[in-house]
Amino acid sequence: MLENNQILVTTEDGKEMVCEILFTHEVDNKNYVVFEFPDSGEISAAVYLATETEDEGYFEDVESEEEWEMLDKLLEEYFDEIEAEDEEEDSSLA
C-alpha cells in the first residue's frame, strides 16, 4: 500500500518501483511531481495529468529544457531549505 508521499513508477525496463515524492509544483496548469528512486537516490520528475476520476491519473515525461531548468532550480531551493532546517535544528540542540 502506498503512503501519501509515494508514487508507483514503472521504469523503462518494466520494473515497478515505489518512489518518494519530494515535492509537487503547479505552473501554467501543469502539475509537476519531483520524486526520488529509493535504491539509487536518483531524482526525476514527471507531469501529472488527472483523469475524470479524481483518485486516478497518469504521468507524462517532462518535455522541454525550460521545464527541466525550472525544476532544477526548485530542487536546489528544496535542498537549501532542508539544509537550513537541519542547521537550525542542530543549533537549537547545542
Short mmCIF file of N, CA and C in Angstrom, two decimals:
data_model
loop_
_atom_site.label_atom_id
_atom_site.label_comp_id
_atom_site.label_asym_id
_atom_site.label_seq_id
_atom_site.Cartn_x
_atom_site.Cartn_y
_atom_site.Cartn_z
N MET A 1 0.84 -1.18 0.00
CA MET A 1 0.00 0.00 0.00
C MET A 1 0.89 1.25 0.00
N LEU A 2 0.54 2.21 -0.80
CA LEU A 2 1.32 3.43 -0.91
C LEU A 2 0.94 4.43 0.17
N GLU A 3 1.95 5.11 0.68
CA GLU A 3 1.73 6.20 1.63
C GLU A 3 1.37 7.46 0.83
N ASN A 4 0.95 8.51 1.51
CA ASN A 4 0.57 9.76 0.84
C ASN A 4 1.71 10.40 0.07
N ASN A 5 2.95 10.17 0.49
CA ASN A 5 4.08 10.81 -0.16
C ASN A 5 4.81 9.85 -1.11
N GLN A 6 4.11 8.84 -1.62
CA GLN A 6 4.72 7.87 -2.51
C GLN A 6 3.93 7.73 -3.80
N ILE A 7 4.67 7.34 -4.86
CA ILE A 7 4.04 7.01 -6.14
C ILE A 7 4.65 5.73 -6.66
N LEU A 8 3.92 5.05 -7.51
CA LEU A 8 4.40 3.84 -8.15
C LEU A 8 4.86 4.22 -9.56
N VAL A 9 6.14 4.00 -9.84
CA VAL A 9 6.73 4.37 -11.12
C VAL A 9 7.12 3.09 -11.85
N THR A 10 6.77 3.01 -13.13
CA THR A 10 7.21 1.90 -13.97
C THR A 10 8.41 2.38 -14.78
N THR A 11 9.55 1.73 -14.59
CA THR A 11 10.78 2.13 -15.27
C THR A 11 10.74 1.68 -16.73
N GLU A 12 11.73 2.14 -17.50
CA GLU A 12 11.79 1.80 -18.92
C GLU A 12 11.88 0.30 -19.16
N ASP A 13 12.48 -0.44 -18.20
CA ASP A 13 12.59 -1.89 -18.35
C ASP A 13 11.38 -2.64 -17.79
N GLY A 14 10.33 -1.89 -17.42
CA GLY A 14 9.08 -2.50 -16.97
C GLY A 14 9.02 -2.81 -15.49
N LYS A 15 10.05 -2.48 -14.74
CA LYS A 15 10.07 -2.74 -13.31
C LYS A 15 9.28 -1.65 -12.58
N GLU A 16 8.43 -2.06 -11.64
CA GLU A 16 7.66 -1.11 -10.85
C GLU A 16 8.42 -0.81 -9.55
N MET A 17 8.51 0.48 -9.24
CA MET A 17 9.22 0.91 -8.03
C MET A 17 8.37 1.92 -7.28
N VAL A 18 8.38 1.81 -5.97
CA VAL A 18 7.73 2.81 -5.13
C VAL A 18 8.76 3.92 -4.91
N CYS A 19 8.39 5.14 -5.28
CA CYS A 19 9.28 6.28 -5.14
C CYS A 19 8.70 7.28 -4.15
N GLU A 20 9.59 8.04 -3.52
CA GLU A 20 9.16 9.05 -2.57
C GLU A 20 8.98 10.38 -3.29
N ILE A 21 7.83 11.00 -3.09
CA ILE A 21 7.57 12.32 -3.66
C ILE A 21 8.30 13.34 -2.80
N LEU A 22 9.18 14.12 -3.42
CA LEU A 22 9.89 15.18 -2.70
C LEU A 22 9.02 16.42 -2.60
N PHE A 23 8.43 16.81 -3.74
CA PHE A 23 7.50 17.93 -3.74
C PHE A 23 6.73 17.95 -5.05
N THR A 24 5.67 18.73 -5.06
CA THR A 24 4.89 18.96 -6.28
C THR A 24 4.90 20.45 -6.56
N HIS A 25 4.65 20.79 -7.81
CA HIS A 25 4.66 22.21 -8.19
C HIS A 25 3.69 22.38 -9.36
N GLU A 26 2.86 23.41 -9.27
CA GLU A 26 1.92 23.69 -10.35
C GLU A 26 2.28 25.02 -10.99
N VAL A 27 2.36 25.02 -12.32
CA VAL A 27 2.60 26.24 -13.08
C VAL A 27 1.98 26.06 -14.47
N ASP A 28 1.34 27.11 -14.95
CA ASP A 28 0.70 27.09 -16.27
C ASP A 28 -0.21 25.88 -16.46
N ASN A 29 -1.01 25.59 -15.42
CA ASN A 29 -1.96 24.47 -15.46
C ASN A 29 -1.30 23.11 -15.65
N LYS A 30 -0.01 23.01 -15.30
CA LYS A 30 0.69 21.72 -15.32
C LYS A 30 1.09 21.40 -13.89
N ASN A 31 0.87 20.16 -13.52
CA ASN A 31 1.24 19.68 -12.19
C ASN A 31 2.48 18.81 -12.29
N TYR A 32 3.57 19.29 -11.73
CA TYR A 32 4.83 18.56 -11.75
C TYR A 32 5.00 17.80 -10.45
N VAL A 33 5.56 16.60 -10.54
CA VAL A 33 5.87 15.79 -9.38
C VAL A 33 7.36 15.48 -9.45
N VAL A 34 8.10 15.85 -8.40
CA VAL A 34 9.52 15.56 -8.32
C VAL A 34 9.66 14.44 -7.29
N PHE A 35 10.34 13.36 -7.68
CA PHE A 35 10.41 12.18 -6.83
C PHE A 35 11.79 11.56 -6.86
N GLU A 36 12.04 10.69 -5.85
CA GLU A 36 13.34 10.04 -5.71
C GLU A 36 13.17 8.53 -5.73
N PHE A 37 14.05 7.87 -6.50
CA PHE A 37 14.10 6.41 -6.52
C PHE A 37 14.83 5.94 -5.26
N PRO A 38 14.24 5.01 -4.50
CA PRO A 38 14.81 4.63 -3.21
C PRO A 38 16.15 3.90 -3.30
N ASP A 39 16.33 3.06 -4.29
CA ASP A 39 17.55 2.25 -4.38
C ASP A 39 18.76 3.06 -4.80
N SER A 40 18.58 3.95 -5.76
CA SER A 40 19.72 4.68 -6.32
C SER A 40 19.84 6.10 -5.80
N GLY A 41 18.77 6.65 -5.23
CA GLY A 41 18.79 8.05 -4.82
C GLY A 41 18.63 9.00 -5.99
N GLU A 42 18.43 8.45 -7.19
CA GLU A 42 18.24 9.27 -8.39
C GLU A 42 16.94 10.06 -8.26
N ILE A 43 16.98 11.30 -8.69
CA ILE A 43 15.81 12.16 -8.63
C ILE A 43 15.32 12.41 -10.05
N SER A 44 14.01 12.35 -10.22
CA SER A 44 13.42 12.59 -11.52
C SER A 44 12.13 13.38 -11.33
N ALA A 45 11.47 13.68 -12.44
CA ALA A 45 10.22 14.43 -12.39
C ALA A 45 9.33 14.00 -13.53
N ALA A 46 8.05 14.28 -13.37
CA ALA A 46 7.07 13.98 -14.40
C ALA A 46 5.93 14.99 -14.27
N VAL A 47 5.13 15.05 -15.32
CA VAL A 47 3.93 15.87 -15.30
C VAL A 47 2.76 14.95 -14.97
N TYR A 48 2.00 15.32 -13.95
CA TYR A 48 0.83 14.53 -13.56
C TYR A 48 -0.40 15.09 -14.25
N LEU A 49 -1.14 14.20 -14.90
CA LEU A 49 -2.38 14.58 -15.57
C LEU A 49 -3.52 13.81 -14.93
N ALA A 50 -4.47 14.54 -14.38
CA ALA A 50 -5.63 13.93 -13.74
C ALA A 50 -6.60 13.42 -14.80
N THR A 51 -7.35 12.41 -14.42
CA THR A 51 -8.41 11.90 -15.28
C THR A 51 -9.74 12.34 -14.69
N GLU A 52 -10.82 11.94 -15.32
CA GLU A 52 -12.14 12.33 -14.82
C GLU A 52 -12.39 11.78 -13.42
N THR A 53 -11.79 10.64 -13.11
CA THR A 53 -11.89 10.08 -11.78
C THR A 53 -10.80 10.74 -10.95
N GLU A 54 -11.19 11.47 -9.90
CA GLU A 54 -10.25 12.28 -9.14
C GLU A 54 -9.10 11.50 -8.51
N ASP A 55 -9.34 10.24 -8.15
CA ASP A 55 -8.30 9.47 -7.48
C ASP A 55 -7.38 8.73 -8.45
N GLU A 56 -7.53 9.00 -9.73
CA GLU A 56 -6.67 8.37 -10.73
C GLU A 56 -6.07 9.43 -11.63
N GLY A 57 -5.00 9.05 -12.27
CA GLY A 57 -4.34 9.94 -13.21
C GLY A 57 -3.17 9.20 -13.82
N TYR A 58 -2.39 9.92 -14.59
CA TYR A 58 -1.22 9.29 -15.21
C TYR A 58 -0.12 10.33 -15.36
N PHE A 59 1.07 9.85 -15.66
CA PHE A 59 2.23 10.72 -15.78
C PHE A 59 2.70 10.78 -17.22
N GLU A 60 3.22 11.95 -17.58
CA GLU A 60 3.89 12.13 -18.86
C GLU A 60 5.28 12.66 -18.58
N ASP A 61 6.18 12.44 -19.52
CA ASP A 61 7.54 12.94 -19.37
C ASP A 61 7.59 14.46 -19.42
N VAL A 62 8.55 15.02 -18.70
CA VAL A 62 8.85 16.45 -18.82
C VAL A 62 9.52 16.60 -20.18
N GLU A 63 9.01 17.52 -21.00
CA GLU A 63 9.44 17.55 -22.40
C GLU A 63 10.48 18.60 -22.74
N SER A 64 10.42 19.76 -22.14
CA SER A 64 11.29 20.83 -22.62
C SER A 64 12.45 21.11 -21.68
N GLU A 65 13.51 21.67 -22.23
CA GLU A 65 14.67 22.07 -21.44
C GLU A 65 14.29 23.15 -20.43
N GLU A 66 13.37 24.04 -20.82
CA GLU A 66 12.93 25.10 -19.92
C GLU A 66 12.25 24.52 -18.67
N GLU A 67 11.45 23.46 -18.88
CA GLU A 67 10.79 22.82 -17.74
C GLU A 67 11.82 22.18 -16.80
N TRP A 68 12.82 21.50 -17.38
CA TRP A 68 13.86 20.88 -16.57
C TRP A 68 14.65 21.93 -15.80
N GLU A 69 14.95 23.06 -16.44
CA GLU A 69 15.68 24.13 -15.76
C GLU A 69 14.87 24.68 -14.59
N MET A 70 13.56 24.86 -14.78
CA MET A 70 12.70 25.33 -13.71
C MET A 70 12.70 24.33 -12.55
N LEU A 71 12.57 23.05 -12.88
CA LEU A 71 12.53 22.01 -11.85
C LEU A 71 13.87 21.89 -11.13
N ASP A 72 14.98 22.05 -11.86
CA ASP A 72 16.29 22.03 -11.23
C ASP A 72 16.42 23.16 -10.21
N LYS A 73 15.95 24.35 -10.58
CA LYS A 73 16.00 25.49 -9.66
C LYS A 73 15.16 25.22 -8.42
N LEU A 74 13.95 24.69 -8.63
CA LEU A 74 13.09 24.35 -7.49
C LEU A 74 13.72 23.29 -6.60
N LEU A 75 14.40 22.33 -7.21
CA LEU A 75 15.05 21.27 -6.45
C LEU A 75 16.19 21.83 -5.61
N GLU A 76 16.96 22.76 -6.17
CA GLU A 76 18.02 23.43 -5.41
C GLU A 76 17.42 24.16 -4.21
N GLU A 77 16.33 24.89 -4.43
CA GLU A 77 15.66 25.60 -3.34
C GLU A 77 15.15 24.63 -2.28
N TYR A 78 14.63 23.50 -2.72
CA TYR A 78 14.13 22.47 -1.81
C TYR A 78 15.26 21.97 -0.90
N PHE A 79 16.41 21.63 -1.50
CA PHE A 79 17.53 21.13 -0.71
C PHE A 79 18.13 22.22 0.17
N ASP A 80 18.15 23.47 -0.30
CA ASP A 80 18.63 24.58 0.53
C ASP A 80 17.76 24.74 1.76
N GLU A 81 16.45 24.60 1.58
CA GLU A 81 15.51 24.73 2.69
C GLU A 81 15.71 23.60 3.70
N ILE A 82 15.91 22.39 3.22
CA ILE A 82 16.15 21.26 4.12
C ILE A 82 17.45 21.47 4.89
N GLU A 83 18.49 21.92 4.20
CA GLU A 83 19.77 22.18 4.85
C GLU A 83 19.62 23.25 5.93
N ALA A 84 18.89 24.31 5.63
CA ALA A 84 18.68 25.39 6.60
C ALA A 84 17.91 24.87 7.82
N GLU A 85 16.92 24.03 7.59
CA GLU A 85 16.15 23.46 8.70
C GLU A 85 17.04 22.57 9.56
N ASP A 86 17.91 21.77 8.92
CA ASP A 86 18.82 20.90 9.66
C ASP A 86 19.79 21.72 10.51
N GLU A 87 20.32 22.80 9.92
CA GLU A 87 21.24 23.66 10.67
C GLU A 87 20.54 24.33 11.84
N GLU A 88 19.30 24.74 11.63
CA GLU A 88 18.53 25.37 12.71
C GLU A 88 18.28 24.37 13.83
N GLU A 89 17.94 23.15 13.45
CA GLU A 89 17.70 22.10 14.44
C GLU A 89 18.97 21.79 15.22
N ASP A 90 20.11 21.71 14.51
CA ASP A 90 21.39 21.43 15.18
C ASP A 90 21.74 22.53 16.16
N SER A 91 21.51 23.79 15.77
CA SER A 91 21.87 24.90 16.66
C SER A 91 20.95 24.96 17.89
N SER A 92 19.73 24.50 17.74
CA SER A 92 18.83 24.51 18.89
C SER A 92 19.14 23.39 19.88
N LEU A 93 19.83 22.35 19.40
CA LEU A 93 20.21 21.25 20.29
C LEU A 93 21.48 21.57 21.07
N ALA A 94 22.24 22.53 20.60
CA ALA A 94 23.52 22.86 21.26
C ALA A 94 23.34 23.67 22.51
#
